[in-house]
Coordinates of C-alpha atoms in Angstrom, one line a residue:
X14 CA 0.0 0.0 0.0
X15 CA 1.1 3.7 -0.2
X16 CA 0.5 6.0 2.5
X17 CA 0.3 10.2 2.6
X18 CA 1.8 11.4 6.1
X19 CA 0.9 15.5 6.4
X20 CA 3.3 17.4 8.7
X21 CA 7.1 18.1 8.6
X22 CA 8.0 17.7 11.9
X23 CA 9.9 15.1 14.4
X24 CA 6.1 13.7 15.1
X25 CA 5.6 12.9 11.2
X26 CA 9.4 11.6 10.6
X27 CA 8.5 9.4 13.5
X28 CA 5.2 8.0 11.4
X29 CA 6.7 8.2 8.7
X30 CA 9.5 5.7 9.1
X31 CA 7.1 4.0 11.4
X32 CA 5.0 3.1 8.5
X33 CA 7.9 2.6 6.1
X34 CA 8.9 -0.5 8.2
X35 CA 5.9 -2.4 7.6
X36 CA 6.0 -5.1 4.9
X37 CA 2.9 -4.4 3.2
X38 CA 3.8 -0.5 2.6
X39 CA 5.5 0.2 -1.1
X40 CA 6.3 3.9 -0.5
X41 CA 5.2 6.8 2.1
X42 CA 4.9 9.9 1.1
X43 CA 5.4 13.1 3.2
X44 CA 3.9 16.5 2.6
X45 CA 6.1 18.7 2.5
X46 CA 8.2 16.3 5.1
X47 CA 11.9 17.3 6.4
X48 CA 15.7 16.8 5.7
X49 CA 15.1 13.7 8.1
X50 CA 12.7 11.8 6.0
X51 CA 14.7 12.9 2.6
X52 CA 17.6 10.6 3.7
X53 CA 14.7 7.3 4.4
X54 CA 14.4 4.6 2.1
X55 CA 10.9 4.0 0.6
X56 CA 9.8 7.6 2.1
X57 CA 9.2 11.1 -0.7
X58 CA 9.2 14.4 0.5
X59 CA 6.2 16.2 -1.4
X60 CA 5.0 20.3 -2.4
X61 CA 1.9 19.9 -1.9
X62 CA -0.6 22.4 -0.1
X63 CA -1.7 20.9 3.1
X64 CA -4.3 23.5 3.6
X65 CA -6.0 23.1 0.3
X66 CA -8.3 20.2 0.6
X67 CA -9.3 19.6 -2.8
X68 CA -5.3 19.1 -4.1
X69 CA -4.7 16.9 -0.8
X70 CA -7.8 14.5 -2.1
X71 CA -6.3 15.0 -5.8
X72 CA -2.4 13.7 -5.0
X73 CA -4.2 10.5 -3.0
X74 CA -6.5 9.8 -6.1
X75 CA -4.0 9.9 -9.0
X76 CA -1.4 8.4 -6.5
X77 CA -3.1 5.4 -4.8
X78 CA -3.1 6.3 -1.5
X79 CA -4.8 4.2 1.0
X80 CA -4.2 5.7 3.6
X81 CA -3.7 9.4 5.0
X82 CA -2.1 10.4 8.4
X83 CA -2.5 14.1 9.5
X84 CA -0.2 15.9 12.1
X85 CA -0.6 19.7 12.0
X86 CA -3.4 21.3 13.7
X87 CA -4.1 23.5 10.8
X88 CA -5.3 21.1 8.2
X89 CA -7.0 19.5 11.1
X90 CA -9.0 22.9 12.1
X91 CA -9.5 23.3 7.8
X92 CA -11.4 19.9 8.0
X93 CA -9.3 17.9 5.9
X94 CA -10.0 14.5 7.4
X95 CA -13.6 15.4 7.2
X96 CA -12.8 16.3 2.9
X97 CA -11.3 13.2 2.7
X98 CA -13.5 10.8 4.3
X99 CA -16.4 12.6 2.1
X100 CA -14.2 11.6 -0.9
X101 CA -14.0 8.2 0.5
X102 CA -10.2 8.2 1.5
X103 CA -9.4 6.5 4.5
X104 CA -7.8 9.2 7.4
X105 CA -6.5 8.9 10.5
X106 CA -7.0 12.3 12.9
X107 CA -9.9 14.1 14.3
X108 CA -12.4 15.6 12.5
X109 CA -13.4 19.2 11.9
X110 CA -15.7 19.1 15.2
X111 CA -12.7 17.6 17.4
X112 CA -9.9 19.5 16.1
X113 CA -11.8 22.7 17.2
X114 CA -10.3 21.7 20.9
X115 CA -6.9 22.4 19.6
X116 CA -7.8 25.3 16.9
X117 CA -9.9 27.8 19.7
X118 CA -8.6 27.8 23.5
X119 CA -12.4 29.5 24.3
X120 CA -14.5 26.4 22.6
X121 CA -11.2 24.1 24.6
X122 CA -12.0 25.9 28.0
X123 CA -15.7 26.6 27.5
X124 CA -16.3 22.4 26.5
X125 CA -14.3 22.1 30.1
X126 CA -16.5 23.7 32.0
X127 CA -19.7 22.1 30.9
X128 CA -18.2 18.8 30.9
X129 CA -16.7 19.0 34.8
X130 CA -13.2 18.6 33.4
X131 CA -11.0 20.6 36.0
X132 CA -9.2 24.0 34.1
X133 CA -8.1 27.1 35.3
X134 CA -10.4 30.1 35.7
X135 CA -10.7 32.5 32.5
X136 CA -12.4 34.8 30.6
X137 CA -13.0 35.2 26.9
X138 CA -12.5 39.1 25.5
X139 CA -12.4 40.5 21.1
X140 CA -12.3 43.8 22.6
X141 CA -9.5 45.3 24.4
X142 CA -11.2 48.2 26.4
X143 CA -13.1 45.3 28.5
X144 CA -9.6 42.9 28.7
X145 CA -8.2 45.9 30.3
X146 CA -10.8 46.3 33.0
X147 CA -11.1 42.6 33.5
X148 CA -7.0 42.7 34.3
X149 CA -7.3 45.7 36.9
X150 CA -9.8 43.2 38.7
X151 CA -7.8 39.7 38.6
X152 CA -4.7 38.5 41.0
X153 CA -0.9 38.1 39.2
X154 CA 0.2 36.6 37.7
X155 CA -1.6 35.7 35.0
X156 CA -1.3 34.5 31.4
X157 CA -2.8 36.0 28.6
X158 CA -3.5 33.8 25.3
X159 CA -4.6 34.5 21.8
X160 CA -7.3 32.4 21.1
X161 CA -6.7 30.7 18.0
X162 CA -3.7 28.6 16.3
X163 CA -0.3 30.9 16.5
X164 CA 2.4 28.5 16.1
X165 CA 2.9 28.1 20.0
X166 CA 3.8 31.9 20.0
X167 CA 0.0 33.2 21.2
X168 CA 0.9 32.2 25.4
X169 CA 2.4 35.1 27.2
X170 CA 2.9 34.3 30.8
X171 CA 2.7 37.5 32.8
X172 CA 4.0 38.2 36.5
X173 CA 2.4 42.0 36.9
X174 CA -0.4 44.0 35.4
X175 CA 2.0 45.8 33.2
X176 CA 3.0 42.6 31.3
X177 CA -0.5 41.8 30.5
X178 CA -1.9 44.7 29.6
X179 CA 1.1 44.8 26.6
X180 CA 0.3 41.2 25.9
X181 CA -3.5 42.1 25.7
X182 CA -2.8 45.6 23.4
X183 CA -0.4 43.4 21.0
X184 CA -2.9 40.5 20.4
X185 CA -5.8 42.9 20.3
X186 CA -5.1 45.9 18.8
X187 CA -1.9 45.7 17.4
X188 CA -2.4 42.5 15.4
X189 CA 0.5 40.5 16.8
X190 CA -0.9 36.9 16.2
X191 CA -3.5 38.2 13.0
X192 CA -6.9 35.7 12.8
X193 CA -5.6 33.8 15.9
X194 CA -5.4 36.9 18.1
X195 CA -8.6 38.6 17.1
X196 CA -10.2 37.3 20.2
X197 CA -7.5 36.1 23.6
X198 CA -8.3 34.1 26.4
X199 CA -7.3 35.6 30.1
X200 CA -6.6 33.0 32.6
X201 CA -5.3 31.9 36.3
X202 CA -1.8 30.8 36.1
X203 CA -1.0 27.5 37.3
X204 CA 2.3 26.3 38.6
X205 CA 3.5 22.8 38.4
X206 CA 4.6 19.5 36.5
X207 CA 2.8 19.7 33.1
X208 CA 1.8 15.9 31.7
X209 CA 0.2 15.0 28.4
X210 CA -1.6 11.6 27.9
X211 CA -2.5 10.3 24.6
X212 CA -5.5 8.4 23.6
X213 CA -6.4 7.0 20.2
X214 CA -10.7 7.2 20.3
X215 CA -13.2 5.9 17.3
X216 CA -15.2 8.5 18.5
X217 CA -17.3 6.3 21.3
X218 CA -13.9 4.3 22.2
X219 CA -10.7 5.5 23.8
X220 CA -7.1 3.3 24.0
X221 CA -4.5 4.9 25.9
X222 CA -1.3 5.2 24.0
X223 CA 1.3 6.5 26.6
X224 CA 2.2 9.7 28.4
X225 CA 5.0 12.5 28.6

């Protein structure tokens, strides 16, 4: 079989080769993929525009794929796997629905609440005359977060008032983070050991994969 991996990161060179291993894969190809899976045998670095669904569904047709892997949160948000599966291409990643945890940190925090899952306290501003009364009424420090997907840039962790209030005028009114900054997230900061634990889920079953 021939697989498409989306992503150029560690995490794709890591499925990549992953996949490459198995017996029944001919070739992997990688979109647009790194200088690491350049140098593996059996794996292609592609251009191809990850963000434009229809070409991503085109390259899989005339190619053969059977299977696509996504890894960035952008095509993810763009409803790629949703495309695909509409064009009957098998996917593996969450759909459009899903991937709005990772793609909005107000749906993330806001799904949270209603569900009972335990997150720190926050509030939700697009305008920066109310973020700026909100931080003259809230303890430091704080951390201030554009909204959408910046690139891991759009967290400023801020120890006084001062900090914040730059943080907020940047994301809000300057433009610092464009689309992903229109609206920012204000929230209690939290020390202590961060953890991530991954699951695989179907959707109505979960299977733990590990932690870090």
């Amino acid at each position: 079989m021939k697989i498409l991996v989306i992503g150029s990161g560690g995490r794709e060179h890591a499925l990549a080769w992953k996949c490459s291993t198995d017996k029944f894969v001919e070739k992997v190809y990688v979109a647009p993929g790194n200088a690491g899976t350049f140098l593996e045998e059996k794996i292609e670095n592609i251009s191809l525009d990850i963000n434009n669904n229809e070409d991503v569904s085109k390259f899989c047709v005339s190619n053969n794929i059977e299977l696509v892997i996504v890894g960035p949160e952008d095509p993810l948000v763009n409803g790629l796997v949703d495309f695909l599966e509409s064009k009957n291409i098998k996917v593996f990643g969450p759909r459009k629905g899903a991937a709005q945890l990772e793609g909005s940190k107000t749906f993330a925090k806001d799904f949270f609440i209603k569900y009972g899952i335990p997150t720190a306290d926050y509030k939700s501003f697009d305008n920066h005359h109310d973020a700026l009364k909100y931080l003259d009424k809230i303890d430091f420090p704080s951390v201030v977060k554009a909204d959408g997907l910046a690139a891991g840039k759009g967290v400023v962790v801020c120890d006084t008032v001062d900090q914040a209030i730059t943080a907020t005028r940047e994301m809000l009114e300057k433009n610092k983070f464009g689309d992903a900054g229109k609206s920012i997230l204000i929230e209690e900061r939290i020390s202590g050991i961060e953890a991530s634990v991954f699951a695989v889920s179907d959707g109505n079953n979960a299977v733990l994969i590990g932690t870090a």
